[in-house]
mmCIF file of C-alpha atoms and ligand atoms in Angstrom:
data_model
loop_
_atom_site.group_PDB
_atom_site.id
_atom_site.type_symbol
_atom_site.label_atom_id
_atom_site.label_comp_id
_atom_site.label_asym_id
_atom_site.label_seq_id
_atom_site.Cartn_x
_atom_site.Cartn_y
_atom_site.Cartn_z
ATOM 1 C CA MET A 1 32.927 43.381 -20.268
ATOM 2 C CA LYS A 2 36.277 41.609 -20.795
ATOM 3 C CA ASN A 3 37.719 42.850 -17.493
ATOM 4 C CA LEU A 4 34.716 41.497 -15.566
ATOM 5 C CA ILE A 5 35.491 37.920 -16.601
ATOM 6 C CA THR A 6 36.774 35.781 -13.721
ATOM 7 C CA ASP A 7 37.038 32.508 -15.702
ATOM 8 C CA ALA A 8 39.816 32.797 -18.297
ATOM 9 C CA ASN A 9 38.262 29.947 -20.311
ATOM 10 C CA LEU A 10 35.406 32.274 -21.259
ATOM 11 C CA HIS A 11 37.494 34.865 -23.165
ATOM 12 C CA LYS A 12 37.472 32.917 -26.428
ATOM 13 C CA ILE A 13 33.748 32.194 -26.100
ATOM 14 C CA LEU A 14 33.028 35.904 -25.608
ATOM 15 C CA GLU A 15 34.930 36.671 -28.807
ATOM 16 C CA LYS A 16 32.791 34.141 -30.660
ATOM 17 C CA ILE A 17 29.574 35.600 -29.212
ATOM 18 C CA GLU A 18 30.643 39.124 -30.166
ATOM 19 C CA SER A 19 31.297 38.038 -33.747
ATOM 20 C CA SER A 20 28.140 35.845 -33.884
ATOM 21 C CA GLU A 21 30.218 32.722 -34.428
ATOM 22 C CA ARG A 22 28.679 29.320 -33.677
ATOM 23 C CA LEU A 23 29.803 27.685 -30.415
ATOM 24 C CA SER A 24 31.242 24.172 -30.477
ATOM 25 C CA PHE A 25 30.344 21.148 -28.342
ATOM 26 C CA GLU A 26 33.482 21.868 -26.260
ATOM 27 C CA ASP A 27 32.374 25.485 -25.731
ATOM 28 C CA GLY A 28 29.065 24.180 -24.363
ATOM 29 C CA VAL A 29 30.900 21.957 -21.877
ATOM 30 C CA THR A 30 33.151 24.879 -20.863
ATOM 31 C CA LEU A 31 30.118 27.081 -20.236
ATOM 32 C CA TYR A 32 28.397 24.463 -18.088
ATOM 33 C CA ASN A 33 31.614 23.888 -16.097
ATOM 34 C CA SER A 34 32.223 27.575 -15.468
ATOM 35 C CA ASP A 35 31.633 29.100 -12.033
ATOM 36 C CA ASP A 36 31.532 32.546 -13.605
ATOM 37 C CA ILE A 37 27.743 32.577 -13.839
ATOM 38 C CA LEU A 38 27.586 36.338 -14.329
ATOM 39 C CA THR A 39 29.770 36.211 -17.456
ATOM 40 C CA VAL A 40 27.809 33.241 -18.816
ATOM 41 C CA GLY A 41 24.596 35.196 -18.123
ATOM 42 C CA ARG A 42 25.909 38.445 -19.642
ATOM 43 C CA MET A 43 26.913 36.639 -22.818
ATOM 44 C CA ALA A 44 23.459 35.023 -23.027
ATOM 45 C CA ASN A 45 21.937 38.440 -22.501
ATOM 46 C CA ILE A 46 23.891 39.818 -25.480
ATOM 47 C CA VAL A 47 22.376 37.135 -27.731
ATOM 48 C CA ARG A 48 18.930 37.542 -26.171
ATOM 49 C CA GLU A 49 18.927 41.304 -26.819
ATOM 50 C CA ARG A 50 20.321 40.834 -30.325
ATOM 51 C CA LYS A 51 17.392 38.557 -31.153
ATOM 52 C CA ASN A 52 14.527 40.054 -29.151
ATOM 53 C CA GLY A 53 15.643 43.512 -27.984
ATOM 54 C CA ASN A 54 13.988 44.522 -24.759
ATOM 55 C CA LYS A 55 10.814 42.488 -25.305
ATOM 56 C CA VAL A 56 9.518 39.792 -22.984
ATOM 57 C CA TYR A 57 6.800 37.646 -24.480
ATOM 58 C CA TYR A 58 3.932 35.915 -22.695
ATOM 59 C CA ASN A 59 0.557 34.597 -23.759
ATOM 60 C CA ILE A 60 -2.888 34.068 -22.278
ATOM 61 C CA ASN A 61 -3.193 30.330 -22.471
ATOM 62 C CA GLN A 62 -4.771 27.462 -20.654
ATOM 63 C CA HIS A 63 -3.371 23.978 -20.085
ATOM 64 C CA ILE A 64 -6.128 21.367 -20.449
ATOM 65 C CA ASP A 65 -4.799 17.819 -20.261
ATOM 66 C CA TYR A 66 -7.117 15.151 -21.692
ATOM 67 C CA SER A 67 -5.899 12.184 -19.589
ATOM 68 C CA ASN A 68 -2.972 11.037 -17.442
ATOM 69 C CA ILE A 69 -3.510 7.339 -18.153
ATOM 70 C CA CYS A 70 -0.306 6.092 -19.710
ATOM 71 C CA ILE A 71 1.134 2.787 -20.899
ATOM 72 C CA LEU A 72 4.567 3.994 -19.713
ATOM 73 C CA HIS A 73 3.330 4.815 -16.181
ATOM 74 C CA ALA A 74 5.955 2.493 -14.666
ATOM 75 C CA ARG A 75 8.754 3.323 -17.109
ATOM 76 C CA CYS A 76 9.379 7.083 -17.023
ATOM 77 C CA HIS A 77 11.160 7.314 -13.695
ATOM 78 C CA PHE A 78 10.847 11.108 -13.542
ATOM 79 C CA CYS A 79 7.069 11.160 -13.917
ATOM 80 C CA ALA A 80 4.672 11.594 -10.987
ATOM 81 C CA TYR A 81 1.698 12.334 -13.201
ATOM 82 C CA ALA A 82 0.910 9.113 -15.058
ATOM 83 C CA ARG A 83 -1.557 6.480 -13.870
ATOM 84 C CA LYS A 84 -2.107 2.906 -14.985
ATOM 85 C CA ASN A 85 -5.868 3.045 -15.390
ATOM 86 C CA ILE A 86 -8.938 5.058 -14.432
ATOM 87 C CA ARG A 87 -9.383 3.128 -11.162
ATOM 88 C CA GLU A 88 -6.107 4.439 -9.781
ATOM 89 C CA TYR A 89 -6.130 7.343 -7.363
ATOM 90 C CA GLY A 90 -5.592 10.613 -9.227
ATOM 91 C CA ALA A 91 -6.372 9.184 -12.679
ATOM 92 C CA PHE A 92 -8.484 11.297 -15.031
ATOM 93 C CA GLU A 93 -9.854 11.127 -18.548
ATOM 94 C CA LEU A 94 -11.886 13.916 -20.115
ATOM 95 C CA ASN A 95 -14.575 13.054 -22.589
ATOM 96 C CA ILE A 96 -14.997 15.458 -25.484
ATOM 97 C CA GLU A 97 -17.895 17.335 -23.890
ATOM 98 C CA ALA A 98 -15.982 17.862 -20.633
ATOM 99 C CA PHE A 99 -12.952 19.110 -22.570
ATOM 100 C CA LEU A 100 -15.106 21.532 -24.570
ATOM 101 C CA GLU A 101 -16.620 22.907 -21.333
ATOM 102 C CA LYS A 102 -13.157 23.746 -20.010
ATOM 103 C CA ALA A 103 -12.180 25.240 -23.355
ATOM 104 C CA LYS A 104 -15.275 27.477 -23.363
ATOM 105 C CA TYR A 105 -14.236 28.822 -19.991
ATOM 106 C CA ALA A 106 -10.737 29.488 -21.345
ATOM 107 C CA GLN A 107 -12.169 31.286 -24.368
ATOM 108 C CA LYS A 108 -14.357 33.453 -22.122
ATOM 109 C CA ASN A 109 -11.218 34.466 -20.243
ATOM 110 C CA GLY A 110 -9.577 35.709 -23.429
ATOM 111 C CA CYS A 111 -7.266 32.745 -24.023
ATOM 112 C CA THR A 112 -5.490 32.718 -27.373
ATOM 113 C CA GLU A 113 -4.084 29.194 -26.996
ATOM 114 C CA ILE A 114 -5.056 25.832 -25.527
ATOM 115 C CA HIS A 115 -2.063 23.698 -24.563
ATOM 116 C CA SER A 116 -3.027 20.045 -24.218
ATOM 117 C CA VAL A 117 -0.945 16.947 -23.572
ATOM 118 C CA GLY A 118 -1.502 13.654 -21.788
ATOM 119 C CA GLY A 119 -0.211 10.176 -21.164
ATOM 120 C CA LEU A 120 0.136 7.505 -23.845
ATOM 121 C CA HIS A 121 -3.434 6.329 -23.466
ATOM 122 C CA PRO A 122 -3.836 2.617 -24.225
ATOM 123 C CA ALA A 123 -7.263 2.859 -25.818
ATOM 124 C CA LEU A 124 -8.375 6.345 -26.881
ATOM 125 C CA PRO A 125 -8.396 6.087 -30.678
ATOM 126 C CA LEU A 126 -7.060 8.683 -33.118
ATOM 127 C CA GLU A 127 -10.727 9.594 -33.856
ATOM 128 C CA TYR A 128 -11.068 10.980 -30.305
ATOM 129 C CA TYR A 129 -8.246 13.490 -30.910
ATOM 130 C CA LEU A 130 -9.459 14.326 -34.417
ATOM 131 C CA GLU A 131 -13.007 14.992 -33.232
ATOM 132 C CA LEU A 132 -11.745 17.027 -30.281
ATOM 133 C CA LEU A 133 -9.558 19.231 -32.480
ATOM 134 C CA HIS A 134 -12.268 19.562 -35.097
ATOM 135 C CA ARG A 135 -14.966 20.602 -32.615
ATOM 136 C CA LEU A 136 -12.647 23.045 -30.862
ATOM 137 C CA LYS A 137 -11.692 24.677 -34.166
ATOM 138 C CA GLU A 138 -15.330 24.910 -35.151
ATOM 139 C CA MET A 139 -16.298 26.425 -31.804
ATOM 140 C CA MET A 140 -13.345 28.836 -31.444
ATOM 141 C CA PRO A 141 -11.519 29.244 -34.780
ATOM 142 C CA GLN A 142 -9.346 32.054 -33.439
ATOM 143 C CA VAL A 143 -7.882 30.048 -30.559
ATOM 144 C CA GLN A 144 -4.643 28.250 -31.417
ATOM 145 C CA LEU A 145 -4.511 24.545 -30.632
ATOM 146 C CA LYS A 146 -1.129 23.438 -29.275
ATOM 147 C CA PHE A 147 -1.660 19.737 -28.796
ATOM 148 C CA LEU A 148 0.198 16.445 -28.277
ATOM 149 C CA THR A 149 3.922 15.877 -27.834
ATOM 150 C CA ALA A 150 5.981 14.068 -30.471
ATOM 151 C CA VAL A 151 5.882 10.967 -28.244
ATOM 152 C CA GLU A 152 2.073 11.026 -28.110
ATOM 153 C CA ILE A 153 1.846 11.515 -31.871
ATOM 154 C CA HIS A 154 4.131 8.524 -32.440
ATOM 155 C CA HIS A 155 1.945 6.475 -30.064
ATOM 156 C CA LEU A 156 -1.301 7.523 -31.823
ATOM 157 C CA ALA A 157 0.176 6.532 -35.171
ATOM 158 C CA ARG A 158 1.018 3.076 -33.837
ATOM 159 C CA LEU A 159 -2.462 2.599 -32.342
ATOM 160 C CA ALA A 160 -4.099 3.686 -35.595
ATOM 161 C CA LYS A 161 -1.671 1.588 -37.677
ATOM 162 C CA LEU A 162 -0.800 4.661 -39.730
ATOM 163 C CA SER A 163 2.525 6.263 -40.532
ATOM 164 C CA VAL A 164 3.587 9.267 -38.457
ATOM 165 C CA ARG A 165 3.223 11.425 -41.575
ATOM 166 C CA GLU A 166 -0.370 10.314 -42.195
ATOM 167 C CA THR A 167 -1.219 10.846 -38.538
ATOM 168 C CA LEU A 168 0.271 14.332 -38.533
ATOM 169 C CA PHE A 169 -1.592 15.143 -41.715
ATOM 170 C CA LYS A 170 -4.934 14.074 -40.215
ATOM 171 C CA LEU A 171 -4.267 16.010 -36.996
ATOM 172 C CA LYS A 172 -3.406 19.111 -39.004
ATOM 173 C CA GLU A 173 -6.527 18.784 -41.116
ATOM 174 C CA ALA A 174 -8.606 18.454 -37.949
ATOM 175 C CA GLY A 175 -7.226 21.702 -36.532
ATOM 176 C CA LEU A 176 -3.841 21.088 -34.895
ATOM 177 C CA ASP A 177 -1.869 24.346 -35.083
ATOM 178 C CA PHE A 178 1.301 23.648 -33.150
ATOM 179 C CA ILE A 179 3.151 20.891 -31.275
ATOM 180 C CA PRO A 180 4.467 21.517 -27.746
ATOM 181 C CA GLY A 181 8.046 20.518 -26.986
ATOM 182 C CA GLY A 182 7.532 17.800 -24.363
ATOM 183 C CA GLY A 183 8.759 14.219 -24.438
ATOM 184 C CA ALA A 184 12.287 15.137 -25.557
ATOM 185 C CA GLU A 185 13.664 14.419 -22.061
ATOM 186 C CA ILE A 186 17.354 13.825 -22.727
ATOM 187 C CA PHE A 187 18.412 12.400 -26.092
ATOM 188 C CA ALA A 188 21.697 10.696 -25.036
ATOM 189 C CA GLU A 189 20.928 6.991 -25.500
ATOM 190 C CA GLU A 190 22.421 5.502 -22.318
ATOM 191 C CA THR A 191 20.935 8.111 -19.995
ATOM 192 C CA ARG A 192 17.576 8.019 -21.752
ATOM 193 C CA LYS A 193 17.451 4.245 -21.292
ATOM 194 C CA ARG A 194 18.054 4.702 -17.592
ATOM 195 C CA VAL A 195 15.456 7.434 -16.990
ATOM 196 C CA CYS A 196 12.713 6.313 -19.368
ATOM 197 C CA PRO A 197 13.327 2.798 -20.725
ATOM 198 C CA GLY A 198 10.866 1.855 -23.438
ATOM 199 C CA LYS A 199 10.076 5.430 -24.466
ATOM 200 C CA LEU A 200 10.461 6.637 -28.052
ATOM 201 C CA SER A 201 14.201 7.258 -28.629
ATOM 202 C CA GLY A 202 15.734 10.689 -28.985
ATOM 203 C CA GLU A 203 16.216 10.099 -32.717
ATOM 204 C CA GLY A 204 12.562 8.988 -32.904
ATOM 205 C CA TRP A 205 11.453 12.220 -31.204
ATOM 206 C CA LEU A 206 13.566 14.285 -33.618
ATOM 207 C CA ASP A 207 12.145 12.389 -36.567
ATOM 208 C CA VAL A 208 8.513 13.105 -35.592
ATOM 209 C CA MET A 209 9.442 16.792 -35.339
ATOM 210 C CA ARG A 210 11.262 16.659 -38.695
ATOM 211 C CA GLN A 211 8.148 15.269 -40.367
ATOM 212 C CA ALA A 212 5.872 17.779 -38.624
ATOM 213 C CA HIS A 213 8.055 20.673 -39.769
ATOM 214 C CA GLN A 214 8.078 19.273 -43.314
ATOM 215 C CA LEU A 215 4.263 19.355 -43.241
ATOM 216 C CA GLY A 216 4.346 22.978 -42.083
ATOM 217 C CA ILE A 217 3.477 22.273 -38.436
ATOM 218 C CA ARG A 218 5.751 24.258 -36.165
ATOM 219 C CA SER A 219 6.769 23.184 -32.691
ATOM 220 C CA ASN A 220 8.782 23.866 -29.573
ATOM 221 C CA ALA A 221 11.526 21.726 -28.050
ATOM 222 C CA THR A 222 12.374 20.890 -24.439
ATOM 223 C CA MET A 223 15.130 19.266 -22.399
ATOM 224 C CA LEU A 224 14.532 17.720 -18.983
ATOM 225 C CA TYR A 225 17.615 18.412 -16.841
ATOM 226 C CA GLY A 226 18.670 18.087 -13.225
ATOM 227 C CA HIS A 227 18.317 14.305 -12.789
ATOM 228 C CA ILE A 228 21.136 11.881 -13.678
ATOM 229 C CA GLU A 229 22.233 13.405 -16.984
ATOM 230 C CA THR A 230 25.826 14.590 -17.454
ATOM 231 C CA ILE A 231 26.913 17.967 -18.765
ATOM 232 C CA GLU A 232 27.964 16.205 -21.986
ATOM 233 C CA ASP A 233 24.412 14.790 -22.302
ATOM 234 C CA ARG A 234 22.962 18.293 -22.062
ATOM 235 C CA VAL A 235 25.314 19.719 -24.683
ATOM 236 C CA ASP A 236 24.676 16.740 -26.965
ATOM 237 C CA HIS A 237 20.922 17.392 -26.639
ATOM 238 C CA LEU A 238 21.317 21.061 -27.568
ATOM 239 C CA VAL A 239 23.585 20.264 -30.516
ATOM 240 C CA ARG A 240 21.129 17.696 -31.924
ATOM 241 C CA LEU A 241 18.296 20.242 -31.671
ATOM 242 C CA ARG A 242 20.463 22.852 -33.380
ATOM 243 C CA GLU A 243 21.214 20.430 -36.219
ATOM 244 C CA LEU A 244 17.531 19.693 -36.822
ATOM 245 C CA GLN A 245 16.742 23.395 -36.681
ATOM 246 C CA ASP A 246 19.398 23.996 -39.376
ATOM 247 C CA GLU A 247 17.597 21.433 -41.504
ATOM 248 C CA THR A 248 13.937 22.474 -41.001
ATOM 249 C CA GLY A 249 13.752 25.865 -39.248
ATOM 250 C CA GLY A 250 10.523 24.611 -37.661
ATOM 251 C CA PHE A 251 11.254 25.159 -33.965
ATOM 252 C CA MET A 252 9.958 28.359 -32.396
ATOM 253 C CA ALA A 253 11.096 28.169 -28.768
ATOM 254 C CA PHE A 254 13.282 26.057 -26.534
ATOM 255 C CA VAL A 255 11.997 25.292 -23.039
ATOM 256 C CA PRO A 256 14.504 23.940 -20.500
ATOM 257 C CA LEU A 257 12.557 21.884 -17.916
ATOM 258 C CA ALA A 258 13.911 21.689 -14.355
ATOM 259 C CA PHE A 259 13.397 18.220 -12.874
ATOM 260 C CA HIS A 260 10.971 17.967 -9.925
ATOM 261 C CA PRO A 261 11.706 14.769 -7.978
ATOM 262 C CA ALA A 262 8.812 14.510 -5.479
ATOM 263 C CA ASN A 263 6.535 11.461 -5.871
ATOM 264 C CA THR A 264 8.710 10.003 -8.633
ATOM 265 C CA ARG A 265 10.996 6.953 -8.724
ATOM 266 C CA MET A 266 13.896 9.397 -8.537
ATOM 267 C CA SER A 267 12.628 11.148 -5.402
ATOM 268 C CA HIS A 268 15.984 10.492 -3.699
ATOM 269 C CA LEU A 269 17.574 13.145 -5.988
ATOM 270 C CA SER A 270 17.763 16.809 -4.997
ATOM 271 C CA GLU A 271 16.016 19.456 -7.055
ATOM 272 C CA PRO A 272 18.190 21.526 -9.424
ATOM 273 C CA THR A 273 19.443 24.653 -7.641
ATOM 274 C CA GLY A 274 18.872 28.249 -8.697
ATOM 275 C CA LEU A 275 22.301 28.428 -10.332
ATOM 276 C CA THR A 276 21.688 25.235 -12.308
ATOM 277 C CA ILE A 277 18.381 26.629 -13.556
ATOM 278 C CA LEU A 278 19.947 29.947 -14.634
ATOM 279 C CA LYS A 279 22.892 28.186 -16.245
ATOM 280 C CA ASN A 280 20.634 25.936 -18.321
ATOM 281 C CA ILE A 281 18.730 28.952 -19.589
ATOM 282 C CA ALA A 282 21.926 30.846 -20.389
ATOM 283 C CA VAL A 283 23.811 27.966 -22.026
ATOM 284 C CA SER A 284 20.809 27.021 -24.149
ATOM 285 C CA ARG A 285 20.534 30.648 -25.326
ATOM 286 C CA LEU A 286 24.212 30.563 -26.297
ATOM 287 C CA MET A 287 24.251 27.137 -27.981
ATOM 288 C CA LEU A 288 20.904 27.397 -29.824
ATOM 289 C CA ASP A 289 21.928 30.248 -32.099
ATOM 290 C CA ASN A 290 19.210 29.310 -34.611
ATOM 291 C CA PHE A 291 16.300 29.375 -32.110
ATOM 292 C CA ASP A 292 14.479 32.696 -31.816
ATOM 293 C CA HIS A 293 13.100 32.181 -28.312
ATOM 294 C CA ILE A 294 14.104 30.691 -24.964
ATOM 295 C CA LYS A 295 11.396 30.258 -22.350
ATOM 296 C CA ALA A 296 11.646 30.791 -18.631
ATOM 297 C CA TYR A 297 8.847 28.352 -17.800
ATOM 298 C CA TRP A 298 7.854 29.798 -14.439
ATOM 299 C CA VAL A 299 5.895 26.697 -13.389
ATOM 300 C CA MET A 300 9.154 24.696 -13.248
ATOM 301 C CA SER A 301 11.816 27.358 -12.590
ATOM 302 C CA GLY A 302 9.780 29.157 -9.935
ATOM 303 C CA VAL A 303 8.273 32.585 -10.535
ATOM 304 C CA LYS A 304 11.075 34.544 -8.888
ATOM 305 C CA LEU A 305 13.838 32.794 -10.791
ATOM 306 C CA ALA A 306 11.897 33.143 -14.055
ATOM 307 C CA GLN A 307 12.043 36.897 -13.536
ATOM 308 C CA ILE A 308 15.822 36.797 -13.071
ATOM 309 C CA ALA A 309 16.170 34.456 -16.057
ATOM 310 C CA LEU A 310 14.974 37.347 -18.252
ATOM 311 C CA SER A 311 18.494 38.791 -17.812
ATOM 312 C CA PHE A 312 20.161 35.398 -18.377
ATOM 313 C CA GLY A 313 18.979 34.646 -21.905
ATOM 314 C CA ALA A 314 15.227 34.070 -21.628
ATOM 315 C CA ASP A 315 12.800 36.266 -23.568
ATOM 316 C CA ASP A 316 9.505 34.469 -22.937
ATOM 317 C CA MET A 317 7.599 33.806 -19.706
ATOM 318 C CA HIS A 318 5.296 31.162 -21.302
ATOM 319 C CA GLY A 319 1.748 32.058 -20.242
ATOM 320 C CA THR A 320 -0.949 32.370 -17.631
ATOM 321 C CA VAL A 321 -1.309 28.532 -17.707
ATOM 322 C CA THR A 322 -4.204 27.624 -15.299
ATOM 323 C CA GLU A 323 -4.446 23.974 -14.226
ATOM 324 C CA GLU A 324 -0.894 22.718 -14.722
ATOM 325 C CA LYS A 325 -0.787 19.102 -13.596
ATOM 326 C CA ILE A 326 2.548 17.476 -14.558
ATOM 327 C CA THR A 327 4.886 19.558 -12.392
ATOM 328 C CA HIS A 328 2.422 19.932 -9.552
ATOM 329 C CA ALA A 329 2.099 16.146 -9.313
ATOM 330 C CA ALA A 330 5.887 16.168 -8.772
ATOM 331 C CA GLY A 331 5.813 18.641 -5.902
ATOM 332 C CA ALA A 332 5.961 22.053 -7.621
ATOM 333 C CA GLU A 333 5.128 24.853 -5.207
ATOM 334 C CA THR A 334 4.479 27.425 -7.917
ATOM 335 C CA PRO A 335 0.915 28.723 -8.299
ATOM 336 C CA ASN A 336 -1.536 27.079 -10.677
ATOM 337 C CA ALA A 337 -1.900 30.245 -12.733
ATOM 338 C CA LEU A 338 -0.345 33.695 -13.073
ATOM 339 C CA SER A 339 -2.492 36.712 -13.869
ATOM 340 C CA VAL A 340 -1.522 39.015 -16.723
ATOM 341 C CA LYS A 341 -1.178 41.759 -14.114
ATOM 342 C CA GLU A 342 1.423 39.717 -12.246
ATOM 343 C CA ILE A 343 3.367 38.770 -15.389
ATOM 344 C CA VAL A 344 3.413 42.419 -16.482
ATOM 345 C CA ARG A 345 4.584 43.514 -13.019
ATOM 346 C CA LEU A 346 7.411 40.950 -13.030
ATOM 347 C CA VAL A 347 8.554 41.977 -16.500
ATOM 348 C CA LYS A 348 8.335 45.737 -15.998
ATOM 349 C CA GLU A 349 10.414 45.531 -12.849
ATOM 350 C CA THR A 350 13.307 44.181 -14.954
ATOM 351 C CA GLY A 351 13.115 47.283 -17.176
ATOM 352 C CA ARG A 352 11.869 45.279 -20.134
ATOM 353 C CA VAL A 353 8.700 45.543 -22.195
ATOM 354 C CA PRO A 354 5.964 42.906 -21.752
ATOM 355 C CA VAL A 355 4.430 41.845 -25.070
ATOM 356 C CA GLU A 356 1.370 39.630 -25.310
ATOM 357 C CA ARG A 357 1.907 37.196 -28.182
ATOM 358 C CA ASP A 358 -0.015 34.454 -29.922
ATOM 359 C CA THR A 359 1.414 30.935 -30.340
ATOM 360 C CA PHE A 360 3.474 32.082 -33.357
ATOM 361 C CA TYR A 361 4.920 35.160 -31.653
ATOM 362 C CA ASN A 362 2.690 37.671 -33.393
ATOM 363 C CA ASP A 363 1.799 40.590 -31.102
ATOM 364 C CA ILE A 364 -1.771 40.515 -29.771
ATOM 365 C CA VAL A 365 -3.886 43.664 -29.845
ATOM 366 C CA ARG A 366 -6.909 43.851 -27.492
ATOM 367 C CA GLU A 367 -9.706 46.383 -27.899
ATOM 368 C CA ASN A 368 -13.040 46.334 -26.047
ATOM 369 C CA GLY A 369 -12.706 42.676 -25.074
ATOM 370 C CA ILE A 370 -11.896 41.584 -28.642
ATOM 371 C CA TRP A 371 -8.414 40.499 -29.691
ATOM 372 C CA HIS A 372 -6.538 39.972 -32.901
ATOM 373 C CA ALA A 373 -2.981 39.088 -33.827
ATOM 374 C CA LYS A 374 -0.915 41.746 -35.587
ATOM 375 C CA ILE A 375 0.800 39.747 -38.318
ATOM 376 C CA ALA A 376 4.354 41.090 -38.711
HETATM 377 O O1 V47 B 1 7.058 15.843 -21.513
HETATM 378 C C1 V47 B 1 7.566 15.135 -16.656
HETATM 379 C C2 V47 B 1 8.408 16.826 -18.364
HETATM 380 C C3 V47 B 1 7.037 17.676 -19.981
HETATM 381 C C4 V47 B 1 8.515 15.917 -14.879
HETATM 382 O O2 V47 B 1 6.290 23.503 -25.568
HETATM 383 C C5 V47 B 1 8.821 16.770 -15.940
HETATM 384 O O3 V47 B 1 5.879 25.485 -24.823
HETATM 385 C C6 V47 B 1 10.038 18.116 -14.544
HETATM 386 O O4 V47 B 1 6.766 19.810 -22.284
HETATM 387 N N1 V47 B 1 9.808 17.328 -13.472
HETATM 388 C C7 V47 B 1 5.726 18.425 -20.183
HETATM 389 N N2 V47 B 1 9.574 17.862 -15.781
HETATM 390 C C8 V47 B 1 5.892 19.922 -20.110
HETATM 391 C C9 V47 B 1 6.292 20.511 -21.424
HETATM 392 C C10 V47 B 1 6.115 21.955 -21.687
HETATM 393 C C11 V47 B 1 5.836 22.821 -20.653
HETATM 394 C C12 V47 B 1 5.667 24.169 -20.942
HETATM 395 C C13 V47 B 1 5.757 24.643 -22.217
HETATM 396 C C14 V47 B 1 6.027 23.761 -23.248
HETATM 397 C C15 V47 B 1 6.077 24.282 -24.635
HETATM 398 C C16 V47 B 1 6.212 22.410 -22.999
HETATM 399 O O5 V47 B 1 7.415 17.782 -18.629
HETATM 400 C C17 V47 B 1 7.043 16.195 -20.192
HETATM 401 C C18 V47 B 1 8.337 15.812 -19.498
HETATM 402 O O6 V47 B 1 9.415 16.072 -20.336
HETATM 403 N N3 V47 B 1 8.236 16.247 -17.028
HETATM 404 N N4 V47 B 1 7.735 14.928 -15.332
HETATM 405 C C19 V47 B 1 9.057 16.230 -13.596
HETATM 406 N N5 V47 B 1 8.837 15.431 -12.547
HETATM 407 FE FE1 SF4 B 2 3.629 8.711 -19.625
HETATM 408 FE FE2 SF4 B 2 4.631 11.074 -20.396
HETATM 409 FE FE3 SF4 B 2 4.646 10.375 -17.766
HETATM 410 FE FE4 SF4 B 2 6.259 9.122 -19.495
HETATM 411 S S1 SF4 B 2 6.349 11.319 -18.962
HETATM 412 S S2 SF4 B 2 4.957 8.154 -17.928
HETATM 413 S S3 SF4 B 2 5.024 9.080 -21.379
HETATM 414 S S4 SF4 B 2 2.849 10.727 -19.057
#
């Protein structure tokens, strides 16, 4: 592999990767600045195969958002999804019965996970979320409930005048299984203030996750890239996630999110290119040596690039999705859902092995329409 390298700066990094040595902040910057995308990708592929062999994970999930009404509707400049109140065009709010109806449909279709997030709703009380989780768990105990970003949890705690720990505890008791990785955006203070002034800080986001992990609730992590952030901001974000993972070990997957500018206050910016998307997947695989999984989130990367990303560090295609709203509000042209057949076709064409997983990366076994997780 050494004689295929066209960027001499990458030789030392390759040596570190081969000896499983941790990369430094400076190495991260070097990787992002390199034009030798194939070497960066090959190195990420080494780590990806070391951790996950030839497997590509996916799950049968459904996204069901409860509401896009958000007190920060005018503050997150990258968001095309939020609305001020229910009277605004495109606003929605699901009552518990309507949510349960959608969930029943998901269950009938063999879903193993419901992924649900929303805006920072000004009025829905903590009891709404607790009852929703409780009734879902009662109705479909096998289905894993991946609900509420760290930012939403912080907001619910404030509304309920409870500590974050107490709020997390109540959510867990009600049936919360897992926390999705959204709301992380970009941690670097100055950039964060420019793209989402007034939002929970990066340290605040990390602290909610720290407390969740301490209570035994596992989560994912994200980074929103391709807007005004610098390369140093991206590396800083990855290093801070790596530090928290050293401390708690609670993160399961990292999901790099490609910015979609349409209908946002940053619509003058261009979308991240294919190379930028592949580089973010590869560099995150290389920097996050203590994360088991990197997702190629096809809704944001595009289906075709997600397939290629499987050779650039990603080992997980996310899921079948159905009804994604956040990226589609911002102009995504990807489909609303992918069938298992299509995911399997995409994966097999790369020469890898598609593996249906549950939320915790246990393999799923299906027999005669019934499924169970094979606990490793
Ligand atoms: O929190 C908002 C981001 C996130 C835009 O944990 C945008 O497995 C791009 O977190 N362009 C929600 N991104 C999505 C998310 C997620 C998705 C899939 C899997 C997982 C997981 C998590 O999307 C938001 C925000 O960071 N976002 N607007 C936009 N215009
Ligand atoms: Fe609200 Fe989340 Fe959109 Fe920000 S990104 S405006 S918190 S829905």
